[in-house]
CSV table of C-alpha atoms in Angstrom, one decimal:
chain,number,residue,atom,x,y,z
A,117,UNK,CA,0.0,0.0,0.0
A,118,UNK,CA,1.4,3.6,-0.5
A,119,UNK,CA,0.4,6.2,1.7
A,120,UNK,CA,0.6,9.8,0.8
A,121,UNK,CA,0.6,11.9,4.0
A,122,UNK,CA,-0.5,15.3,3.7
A,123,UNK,CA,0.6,18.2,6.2
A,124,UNK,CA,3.3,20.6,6.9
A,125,UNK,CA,5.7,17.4,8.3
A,126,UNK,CA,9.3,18.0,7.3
A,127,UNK,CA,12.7,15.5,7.7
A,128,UNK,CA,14.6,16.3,11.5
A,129,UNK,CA,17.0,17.7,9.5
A,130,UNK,CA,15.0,20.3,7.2
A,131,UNK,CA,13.0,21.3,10.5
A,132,UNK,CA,16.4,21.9,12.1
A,133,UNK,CA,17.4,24.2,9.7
A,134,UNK,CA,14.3,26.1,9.4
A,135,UNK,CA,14.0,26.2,13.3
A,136,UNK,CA,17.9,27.5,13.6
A,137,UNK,CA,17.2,30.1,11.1
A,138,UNK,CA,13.7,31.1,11.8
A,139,UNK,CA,13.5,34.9,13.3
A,140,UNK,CA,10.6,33.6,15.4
A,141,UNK,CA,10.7,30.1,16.0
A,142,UNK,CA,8.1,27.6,14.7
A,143,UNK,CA,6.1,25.5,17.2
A,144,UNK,CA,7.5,22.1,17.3
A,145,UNK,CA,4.8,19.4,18.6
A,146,UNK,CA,3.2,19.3,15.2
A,147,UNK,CA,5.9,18.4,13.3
A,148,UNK,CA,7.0,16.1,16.1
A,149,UNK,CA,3.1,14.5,15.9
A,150,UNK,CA,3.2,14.0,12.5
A,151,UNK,CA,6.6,13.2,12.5
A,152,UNK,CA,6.4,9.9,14.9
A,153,UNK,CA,3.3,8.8,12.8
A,154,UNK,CA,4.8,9.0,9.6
A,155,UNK,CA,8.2,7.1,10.9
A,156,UNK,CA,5.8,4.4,12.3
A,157,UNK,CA,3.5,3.8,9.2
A,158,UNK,CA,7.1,3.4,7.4
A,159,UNK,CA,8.5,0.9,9.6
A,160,UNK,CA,6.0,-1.2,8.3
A,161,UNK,CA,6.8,-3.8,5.9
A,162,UNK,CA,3.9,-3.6,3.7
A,163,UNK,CA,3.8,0.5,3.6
A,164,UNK,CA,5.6,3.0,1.4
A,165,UNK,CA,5.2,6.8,2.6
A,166,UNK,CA,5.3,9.9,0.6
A,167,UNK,CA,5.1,12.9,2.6
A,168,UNK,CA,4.1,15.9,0.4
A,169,UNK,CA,4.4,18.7,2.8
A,170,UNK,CA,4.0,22.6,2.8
A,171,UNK,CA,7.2,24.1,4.8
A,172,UNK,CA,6.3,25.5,8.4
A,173,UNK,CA,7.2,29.2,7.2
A,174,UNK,CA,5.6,32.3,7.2
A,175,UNK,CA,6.3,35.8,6.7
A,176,UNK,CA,7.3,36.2,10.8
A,177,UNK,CA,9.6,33.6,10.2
A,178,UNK,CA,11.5,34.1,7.3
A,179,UNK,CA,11.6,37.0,5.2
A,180,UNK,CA,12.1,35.1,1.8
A,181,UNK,CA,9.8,35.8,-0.5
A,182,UNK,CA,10.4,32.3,-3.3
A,183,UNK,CA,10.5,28.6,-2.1
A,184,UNK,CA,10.7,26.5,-5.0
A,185,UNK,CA,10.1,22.5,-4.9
A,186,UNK,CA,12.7,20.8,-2.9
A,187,UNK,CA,12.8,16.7,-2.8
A,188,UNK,CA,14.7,14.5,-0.2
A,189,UNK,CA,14.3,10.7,1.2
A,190,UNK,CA,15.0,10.5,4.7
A,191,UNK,CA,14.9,6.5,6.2
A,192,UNK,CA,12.8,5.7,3.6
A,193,UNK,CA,10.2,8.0,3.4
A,194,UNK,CA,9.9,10.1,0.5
A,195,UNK,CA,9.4,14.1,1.0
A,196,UNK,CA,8.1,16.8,-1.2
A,197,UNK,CA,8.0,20.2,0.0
A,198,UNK,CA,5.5,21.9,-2.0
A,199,UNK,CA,6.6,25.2,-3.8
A,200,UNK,CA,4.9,29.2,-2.5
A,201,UNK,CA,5.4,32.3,-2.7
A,202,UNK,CA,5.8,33.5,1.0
A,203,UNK,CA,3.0,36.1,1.2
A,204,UNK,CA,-0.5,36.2,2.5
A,205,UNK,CA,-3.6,34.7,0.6
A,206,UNK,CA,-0.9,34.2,-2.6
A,207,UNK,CA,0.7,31.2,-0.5
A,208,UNK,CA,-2.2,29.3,0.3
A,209,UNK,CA,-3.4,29.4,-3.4
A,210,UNK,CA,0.0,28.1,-4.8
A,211,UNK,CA,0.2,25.4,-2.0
A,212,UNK,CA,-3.5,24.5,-2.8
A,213,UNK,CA,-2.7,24.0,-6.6
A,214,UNK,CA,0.8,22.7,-6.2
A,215,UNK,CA,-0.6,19.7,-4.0
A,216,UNK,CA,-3.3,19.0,-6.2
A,217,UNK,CA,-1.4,18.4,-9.3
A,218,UNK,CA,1.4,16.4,-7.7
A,219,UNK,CA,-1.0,14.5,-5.7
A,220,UNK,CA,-3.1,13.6,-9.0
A,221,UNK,CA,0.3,12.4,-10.4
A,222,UNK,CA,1.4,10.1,-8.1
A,223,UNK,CA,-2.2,8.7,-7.7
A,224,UNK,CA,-2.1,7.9,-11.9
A,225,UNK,CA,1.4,6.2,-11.4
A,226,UNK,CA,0.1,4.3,-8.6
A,227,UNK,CA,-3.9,3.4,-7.7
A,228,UNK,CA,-2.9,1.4,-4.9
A,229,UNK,CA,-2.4,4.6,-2.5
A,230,UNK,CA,-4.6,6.4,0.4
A,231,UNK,CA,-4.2,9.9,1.4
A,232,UNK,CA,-3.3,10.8,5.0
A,233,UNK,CA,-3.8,14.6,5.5
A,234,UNK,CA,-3.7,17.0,8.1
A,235,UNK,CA,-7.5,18.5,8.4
A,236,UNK,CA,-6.4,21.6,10.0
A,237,UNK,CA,-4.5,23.1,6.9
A,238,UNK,CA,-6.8,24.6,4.7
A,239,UNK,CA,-5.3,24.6,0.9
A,240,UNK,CA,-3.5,20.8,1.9
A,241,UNK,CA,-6.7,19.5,2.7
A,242,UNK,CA,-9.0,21.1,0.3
A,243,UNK,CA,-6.7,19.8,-2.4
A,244,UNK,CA,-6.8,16.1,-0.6
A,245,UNK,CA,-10.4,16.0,-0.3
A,246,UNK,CA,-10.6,17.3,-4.5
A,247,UNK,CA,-8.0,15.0,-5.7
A,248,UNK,CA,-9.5,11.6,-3.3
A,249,UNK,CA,-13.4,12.4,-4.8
A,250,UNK,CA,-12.1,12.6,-8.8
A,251,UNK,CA,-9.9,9.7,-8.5
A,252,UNK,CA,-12.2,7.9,-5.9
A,253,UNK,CA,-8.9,7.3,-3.8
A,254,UNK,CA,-9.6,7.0,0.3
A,255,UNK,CA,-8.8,10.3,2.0
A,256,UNK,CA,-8.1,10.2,6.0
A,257,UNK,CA,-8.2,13.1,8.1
A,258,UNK,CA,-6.0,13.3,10.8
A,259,UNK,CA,-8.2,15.3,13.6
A,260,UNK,CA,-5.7,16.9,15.9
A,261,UNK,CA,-8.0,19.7,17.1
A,262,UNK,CA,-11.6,20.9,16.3
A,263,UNK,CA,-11.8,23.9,14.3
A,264,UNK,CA,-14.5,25.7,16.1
A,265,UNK,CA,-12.3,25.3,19.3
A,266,UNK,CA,-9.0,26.3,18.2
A,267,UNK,CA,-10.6,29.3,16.0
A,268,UNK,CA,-12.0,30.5,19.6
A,269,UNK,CA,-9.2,29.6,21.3
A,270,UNK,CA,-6.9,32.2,19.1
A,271,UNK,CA,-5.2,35.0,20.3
A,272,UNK,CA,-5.7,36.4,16.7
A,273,UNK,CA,-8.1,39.4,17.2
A,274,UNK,CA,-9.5,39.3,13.6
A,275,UNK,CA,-12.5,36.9,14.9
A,276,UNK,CA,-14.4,37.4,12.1
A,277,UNK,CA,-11.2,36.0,9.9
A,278,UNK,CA,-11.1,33.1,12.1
A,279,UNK,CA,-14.7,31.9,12.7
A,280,UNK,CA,-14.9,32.1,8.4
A,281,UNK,CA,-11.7,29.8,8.4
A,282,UNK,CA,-13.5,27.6,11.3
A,283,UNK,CA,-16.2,27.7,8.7
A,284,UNK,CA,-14.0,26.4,6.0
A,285,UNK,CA,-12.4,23.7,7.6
A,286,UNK,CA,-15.3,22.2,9.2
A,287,UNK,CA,-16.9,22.1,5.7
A,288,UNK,CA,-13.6,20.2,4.1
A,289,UNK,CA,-13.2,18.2,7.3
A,290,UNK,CA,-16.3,16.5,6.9
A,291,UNK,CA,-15.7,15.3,3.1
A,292,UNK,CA,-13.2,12.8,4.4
A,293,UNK,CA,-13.8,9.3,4.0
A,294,UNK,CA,-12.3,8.1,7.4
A,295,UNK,CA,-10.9,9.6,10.5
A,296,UNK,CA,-7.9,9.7,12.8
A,297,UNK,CA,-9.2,11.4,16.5
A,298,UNK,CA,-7.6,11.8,19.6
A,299,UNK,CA,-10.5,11.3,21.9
A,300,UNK,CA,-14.4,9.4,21.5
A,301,UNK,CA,-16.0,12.6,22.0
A,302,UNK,CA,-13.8,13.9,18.9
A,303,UNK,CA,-15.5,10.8,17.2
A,304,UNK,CA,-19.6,12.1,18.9
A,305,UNK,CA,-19.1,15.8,17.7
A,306,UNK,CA,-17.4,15.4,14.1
A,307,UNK,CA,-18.6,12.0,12.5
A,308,UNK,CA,-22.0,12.2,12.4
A,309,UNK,CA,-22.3,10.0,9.0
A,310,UNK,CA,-20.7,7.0,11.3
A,311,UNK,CA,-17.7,6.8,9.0
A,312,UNK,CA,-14.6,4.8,9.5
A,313,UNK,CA,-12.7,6.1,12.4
A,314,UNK,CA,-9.5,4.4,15.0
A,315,UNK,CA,-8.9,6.8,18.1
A,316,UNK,CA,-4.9,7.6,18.5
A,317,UNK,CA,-4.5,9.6,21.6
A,318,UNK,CA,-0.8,10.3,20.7
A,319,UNK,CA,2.1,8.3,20.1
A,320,UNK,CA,5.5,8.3,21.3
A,321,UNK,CA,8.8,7.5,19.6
A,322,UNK,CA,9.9,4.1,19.6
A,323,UNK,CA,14.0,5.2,19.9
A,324,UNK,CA,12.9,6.5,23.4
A,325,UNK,CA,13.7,3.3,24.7
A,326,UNK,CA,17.8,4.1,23.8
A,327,UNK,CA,17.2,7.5,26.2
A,328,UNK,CA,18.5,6.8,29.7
A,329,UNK,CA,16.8,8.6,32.8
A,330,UNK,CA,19.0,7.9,35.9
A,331,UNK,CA,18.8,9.1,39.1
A,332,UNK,CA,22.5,10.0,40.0
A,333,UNK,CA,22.1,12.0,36.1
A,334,UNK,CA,19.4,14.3,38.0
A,335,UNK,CA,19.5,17.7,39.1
A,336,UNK,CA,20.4,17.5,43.1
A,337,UNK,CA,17.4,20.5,43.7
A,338,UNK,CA,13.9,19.1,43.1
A,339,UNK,CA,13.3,20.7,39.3
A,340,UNK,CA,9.5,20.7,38.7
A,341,UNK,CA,9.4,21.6,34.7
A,342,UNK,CA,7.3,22.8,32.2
A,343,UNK,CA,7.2,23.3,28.2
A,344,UNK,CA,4.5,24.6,26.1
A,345,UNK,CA,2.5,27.4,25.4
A,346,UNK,CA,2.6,30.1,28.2
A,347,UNK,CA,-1.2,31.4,27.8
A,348,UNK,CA,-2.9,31.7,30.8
A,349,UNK,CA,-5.4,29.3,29.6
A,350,UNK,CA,-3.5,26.0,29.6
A,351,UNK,CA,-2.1,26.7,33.3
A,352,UNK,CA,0.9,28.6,33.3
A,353,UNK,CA,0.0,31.5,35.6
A,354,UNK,CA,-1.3,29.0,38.4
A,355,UNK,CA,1.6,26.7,38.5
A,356,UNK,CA,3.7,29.8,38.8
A,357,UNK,CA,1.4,31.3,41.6
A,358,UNK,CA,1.2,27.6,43.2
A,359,UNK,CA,5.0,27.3,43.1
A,360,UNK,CA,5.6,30.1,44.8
A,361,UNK,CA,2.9,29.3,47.5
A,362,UNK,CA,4.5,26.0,47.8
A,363,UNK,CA,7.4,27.6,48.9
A,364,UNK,CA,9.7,24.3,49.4
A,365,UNK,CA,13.4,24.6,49.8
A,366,UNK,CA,15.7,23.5,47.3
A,367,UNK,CA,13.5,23.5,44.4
A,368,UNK,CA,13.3,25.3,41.2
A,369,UNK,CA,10.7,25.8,38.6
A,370,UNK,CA,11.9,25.5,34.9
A,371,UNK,CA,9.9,26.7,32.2
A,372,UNK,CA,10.2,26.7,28.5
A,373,UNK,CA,8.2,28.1,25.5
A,374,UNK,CA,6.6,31.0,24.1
A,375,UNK,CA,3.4,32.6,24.2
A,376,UNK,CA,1.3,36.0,25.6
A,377,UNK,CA,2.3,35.0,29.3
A,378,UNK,CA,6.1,35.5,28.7
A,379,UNK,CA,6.5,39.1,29.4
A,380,UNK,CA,4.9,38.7,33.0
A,381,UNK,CA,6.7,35.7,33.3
A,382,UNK,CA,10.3,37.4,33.1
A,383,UNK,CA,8.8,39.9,35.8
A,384,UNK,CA,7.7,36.6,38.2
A,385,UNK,CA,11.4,35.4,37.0
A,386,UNK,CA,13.2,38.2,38.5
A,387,UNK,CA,11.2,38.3,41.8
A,388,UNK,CA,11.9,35.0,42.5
A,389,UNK,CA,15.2,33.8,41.6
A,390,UNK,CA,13.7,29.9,41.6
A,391,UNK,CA,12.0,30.5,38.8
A,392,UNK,CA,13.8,30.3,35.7
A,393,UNK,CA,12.8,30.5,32.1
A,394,UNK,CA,14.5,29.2,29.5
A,395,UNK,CA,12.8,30.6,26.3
A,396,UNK,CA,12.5,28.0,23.1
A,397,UNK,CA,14.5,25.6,22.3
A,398,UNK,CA,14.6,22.8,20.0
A,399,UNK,CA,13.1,19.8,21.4
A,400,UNK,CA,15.9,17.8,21.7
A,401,UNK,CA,17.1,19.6,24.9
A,402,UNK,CA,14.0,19.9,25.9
A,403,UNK,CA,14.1,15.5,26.3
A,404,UNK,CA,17.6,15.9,27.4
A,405,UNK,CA,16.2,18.4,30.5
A,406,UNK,CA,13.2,16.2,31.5
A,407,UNK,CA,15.3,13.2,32.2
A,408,UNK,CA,17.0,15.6,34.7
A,409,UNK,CA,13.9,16.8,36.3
A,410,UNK,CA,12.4,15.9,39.3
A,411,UNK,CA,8.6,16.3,38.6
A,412,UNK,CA,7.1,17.4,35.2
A,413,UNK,CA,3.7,19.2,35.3
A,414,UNK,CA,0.9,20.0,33.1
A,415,UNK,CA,-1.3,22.2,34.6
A,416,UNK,CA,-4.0,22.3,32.0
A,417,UNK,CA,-7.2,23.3,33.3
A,418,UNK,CA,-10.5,21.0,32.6
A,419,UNK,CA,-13.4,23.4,33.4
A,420,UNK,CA,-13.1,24.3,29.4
A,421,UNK,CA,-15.6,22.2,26.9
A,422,UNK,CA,-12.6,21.8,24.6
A,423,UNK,CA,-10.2,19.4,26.6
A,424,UNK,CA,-13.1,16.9,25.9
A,425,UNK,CA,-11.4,16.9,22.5
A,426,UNK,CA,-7.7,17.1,23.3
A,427,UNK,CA,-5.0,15.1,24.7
A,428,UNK,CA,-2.0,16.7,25.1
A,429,UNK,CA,0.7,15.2,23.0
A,430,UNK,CA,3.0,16.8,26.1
A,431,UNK,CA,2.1,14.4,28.7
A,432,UNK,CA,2.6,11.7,26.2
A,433,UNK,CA,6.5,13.1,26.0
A,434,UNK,CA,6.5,13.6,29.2
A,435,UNK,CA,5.5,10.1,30.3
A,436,UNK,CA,8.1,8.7,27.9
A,437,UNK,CA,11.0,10.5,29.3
A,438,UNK,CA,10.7,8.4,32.7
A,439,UNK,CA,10.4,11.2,34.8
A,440,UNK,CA,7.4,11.6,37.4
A,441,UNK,CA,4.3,13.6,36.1
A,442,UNK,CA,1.7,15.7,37.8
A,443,UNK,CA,-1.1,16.7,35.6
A,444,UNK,CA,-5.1,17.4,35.6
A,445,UNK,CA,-7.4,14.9,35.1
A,446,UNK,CA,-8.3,15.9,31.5
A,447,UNK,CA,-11.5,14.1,30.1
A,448,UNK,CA,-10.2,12.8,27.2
A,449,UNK,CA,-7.3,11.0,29.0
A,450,UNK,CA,-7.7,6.9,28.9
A,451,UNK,CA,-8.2,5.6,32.2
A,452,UNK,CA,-5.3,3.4,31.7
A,453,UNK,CA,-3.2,6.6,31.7
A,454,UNK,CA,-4.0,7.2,35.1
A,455,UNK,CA,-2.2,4.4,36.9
A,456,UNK,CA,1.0,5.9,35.7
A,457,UNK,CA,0.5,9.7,36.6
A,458,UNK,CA,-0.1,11.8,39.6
A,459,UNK,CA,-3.5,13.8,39.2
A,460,UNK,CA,-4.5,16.8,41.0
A,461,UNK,CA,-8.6,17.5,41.1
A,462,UNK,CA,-8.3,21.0,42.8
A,463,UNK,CA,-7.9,23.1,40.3
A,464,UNK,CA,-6.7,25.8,42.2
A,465,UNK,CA,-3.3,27.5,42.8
A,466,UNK,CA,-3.5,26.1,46.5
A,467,UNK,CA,-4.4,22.8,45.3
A,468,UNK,CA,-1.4,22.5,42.9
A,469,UNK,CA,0.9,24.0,45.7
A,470,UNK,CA,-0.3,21.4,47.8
A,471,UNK,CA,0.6,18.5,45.3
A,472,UNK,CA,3.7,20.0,44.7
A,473,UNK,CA,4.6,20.0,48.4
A,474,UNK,CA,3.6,16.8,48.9
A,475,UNK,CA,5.5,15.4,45.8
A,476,UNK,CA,8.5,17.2,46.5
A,477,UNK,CA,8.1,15.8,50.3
A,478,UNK,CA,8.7,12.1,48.8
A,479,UNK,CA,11.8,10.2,48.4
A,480,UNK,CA,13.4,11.4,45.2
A,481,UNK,CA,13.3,7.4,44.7
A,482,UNK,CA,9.6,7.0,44.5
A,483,UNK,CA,9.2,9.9,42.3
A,484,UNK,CA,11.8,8.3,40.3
A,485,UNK,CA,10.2,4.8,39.4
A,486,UNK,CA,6.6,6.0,39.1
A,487,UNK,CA,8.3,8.0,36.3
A,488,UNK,CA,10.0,4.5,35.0
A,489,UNK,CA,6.6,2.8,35.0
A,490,UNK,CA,4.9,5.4,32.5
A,491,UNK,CA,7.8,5.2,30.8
A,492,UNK,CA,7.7,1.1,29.9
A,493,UNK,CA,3.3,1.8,29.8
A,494,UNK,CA,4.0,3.9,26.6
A,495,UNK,CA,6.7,2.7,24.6
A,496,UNK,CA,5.4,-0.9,25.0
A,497,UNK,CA,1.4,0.2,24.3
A,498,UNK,CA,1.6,3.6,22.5
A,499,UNK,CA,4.8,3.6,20.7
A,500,UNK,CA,4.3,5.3,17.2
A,501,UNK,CA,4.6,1.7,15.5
A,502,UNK,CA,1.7,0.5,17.3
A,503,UNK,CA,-0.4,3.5,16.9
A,504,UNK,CA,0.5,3.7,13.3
A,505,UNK,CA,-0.3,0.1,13.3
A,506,UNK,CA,-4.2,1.1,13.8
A,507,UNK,CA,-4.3,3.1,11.0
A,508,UNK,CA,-3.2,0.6,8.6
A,509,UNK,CA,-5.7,-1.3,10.2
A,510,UNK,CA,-8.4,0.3,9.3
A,511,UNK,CA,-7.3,1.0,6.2
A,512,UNK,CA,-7.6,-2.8,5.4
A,513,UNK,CA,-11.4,-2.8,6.4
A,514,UNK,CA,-13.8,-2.3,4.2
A,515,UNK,CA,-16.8,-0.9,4.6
């Protein structure tokens, strides 16, 4: 079978270079999403994977005007970044065309293929959908978030730009011909024609198995970590506030990303010197420094009607780096999850501090292999093989 996956997934190596040379850097837990699920559909036998990919750029980024097509094979799998011109509106209506021409050639060459695309990019999957109905190839979207959510969600202030785009890409989103979810209620609100659908929470990478976490390789202060978005909405301003409130010795709070909270959190940073913000970095350190951690936490609220329909693809990198997690219990996190995590229910700042205190209070030792037991959970039931293995599964039923 050959799969064409559609999204904005480039090689490690491409994404390193746009990341080192991006003026503002580009989020990474996309790529590294679609990334993992591409590497695993490829390490199986009976699969060959084209990616045909628009680059992660735009005008904030880079201030390059031409990309033109660029083709590389990285371990197998076959990429094609899709020429654009690197300017509003213009961009999208290049990528849109580009991908439908070379997605109608290699469907001609070969009628033994099924599109995998990224629903959340407009022009890629408009072109998907187009070129699946006139060839009568399967099309599978790949629901990551739900439009309507994330358009409401943005910190864009053109609303009416985004509830039109919401608009779009709920229209194109539900042309697909089978579906990819993270949670059942993804499945309740979006498939309403009962089509063919596997849920895939997230998927972590098989190689973490090679990535030692040690406890003599640990920071000797308790490190309670965090990377992600800093926007008041997932958490970040009550785990500072319940840090600080905490107030246990020989502990520091390490924090990297970007977003709208950053300014104030420079201010908390310099108030209290045990708070210490790294910025972005590329996600590699970002493993390296949660095996060193003592506690990593996700503070993401679940009073909001979207985490129904979200699993963060953080706790699944978190649990895979072996160190101990404390996180919400989030209602579209498995049950099975919840053996393997600490979970706070009061969803307040003196709530958090409190679980912090406590889990700061135990022996670094048992914080240490509850962090080892997530650790062998997901790499030996949700590495990106298996999950990718579901896919193919349903791609072999008929219906």
């Amino acid at each position: 079978m050959n799969i064409i996956y559609v999204s904005r997934l480039c090689s490690s190596r491409k994404f390193k270079d746009i990341f080192e040379n991006a003026i503002i850097k580009p989020p990474q837990q996309a790529q590294k999403y679609h990334r993992l699920l591409v590497e695993g559909l490829a390490r199986n036998d009976e699969i060959v994977v084209q990616a045909i990919s628009s680059l992660p750029i735009n005008r904030s980024m880079s201030k390059k005007i031409l990309f033109k097509r660029e083709i590389e094979e990285v371990e197998g799998i076959h990429y094609t970044y899709l020429p654009f011109a690197n300017l509003p509106v213009l961009k999208q209506i290049i990528i849109f065309f580009s991908c439908f021409f070379r997605l109608w050639k290699i469907i001609n060459k070969n009628r033994n293929s099924v599109i995998i695309c990224d629903v959340l990019n407009i022009s890629l999957a408009g072109a998907a959908v187009l070129v699946s109905r006139l060839s009568q190839i399967t099309c599978v979207g790949i629901v990551t978030d739900v439009p309507f959510y994330l358009a409401s969600m943005s910190e864009d202030t053109s609303r009416s730009k985004n509830r039109l785009i919401s608009k779009i890409n709920t229209y194109i989103m539900n042309k697909f011909d089978a579906y990819v979810f993270l949670t059942p209620y993804m499945n309740q609100l979006i498939n309403k024609k009962n089509k063919r659908y596997v849920i895939i929470e997230g998927q972590v990478d098989a190689n973490m198995v090679d990535y030692e976490n040690e406890l003599s390789s640990k920071y000797e202060t308790n490190v309670c970590l965090y990377a992600g978005e800093l926007n008041k909405k997932y958490g970040i301003k009550m785990l500072t506030d319940a840090f600080i409130a905490a107030q246990v010795e020989n502990s520091e709070l390490h924090i990297y990303g970007s977003g709208s909270f950053e300014h104030e959190l420079q201010q908390i940073c310099r108030q209290h010197r045990n708070i210490k913000y790294f910025g972005v970095v590329s996600n590699d350190i970002i493993i390296k420094e949660q095996t060193k951690a003592t506690l990593l936490i996700n503070p993401r609220p679940t009073n909001e009607e979207y985490t129904k329909f979200s699993f963060p693809s953080k706790n699944m990198e978190y649990m895979a780096s072996g160190t101990a997690m404390l996180t919400t219990n989030l209602p579209g996190m498995p049950l099975e999850y919840r053996h393997y995590i600490y979970i706070f229910e009061d969803e307040t700042v003196q709530g958090l501090a409190a679980n912090i205190r406590t889990l700061l209070s135990n022996p670094k030792e048992e914080l240490f292999y509850k962090g080892l037991e997530a650790k062998q959970f997901v790499l030996k039931n949700k590495n990106n093989i298996i999950q990718a293995g579901k896919i193919i599964n349903m791609l072999k039923e008929r219906k």
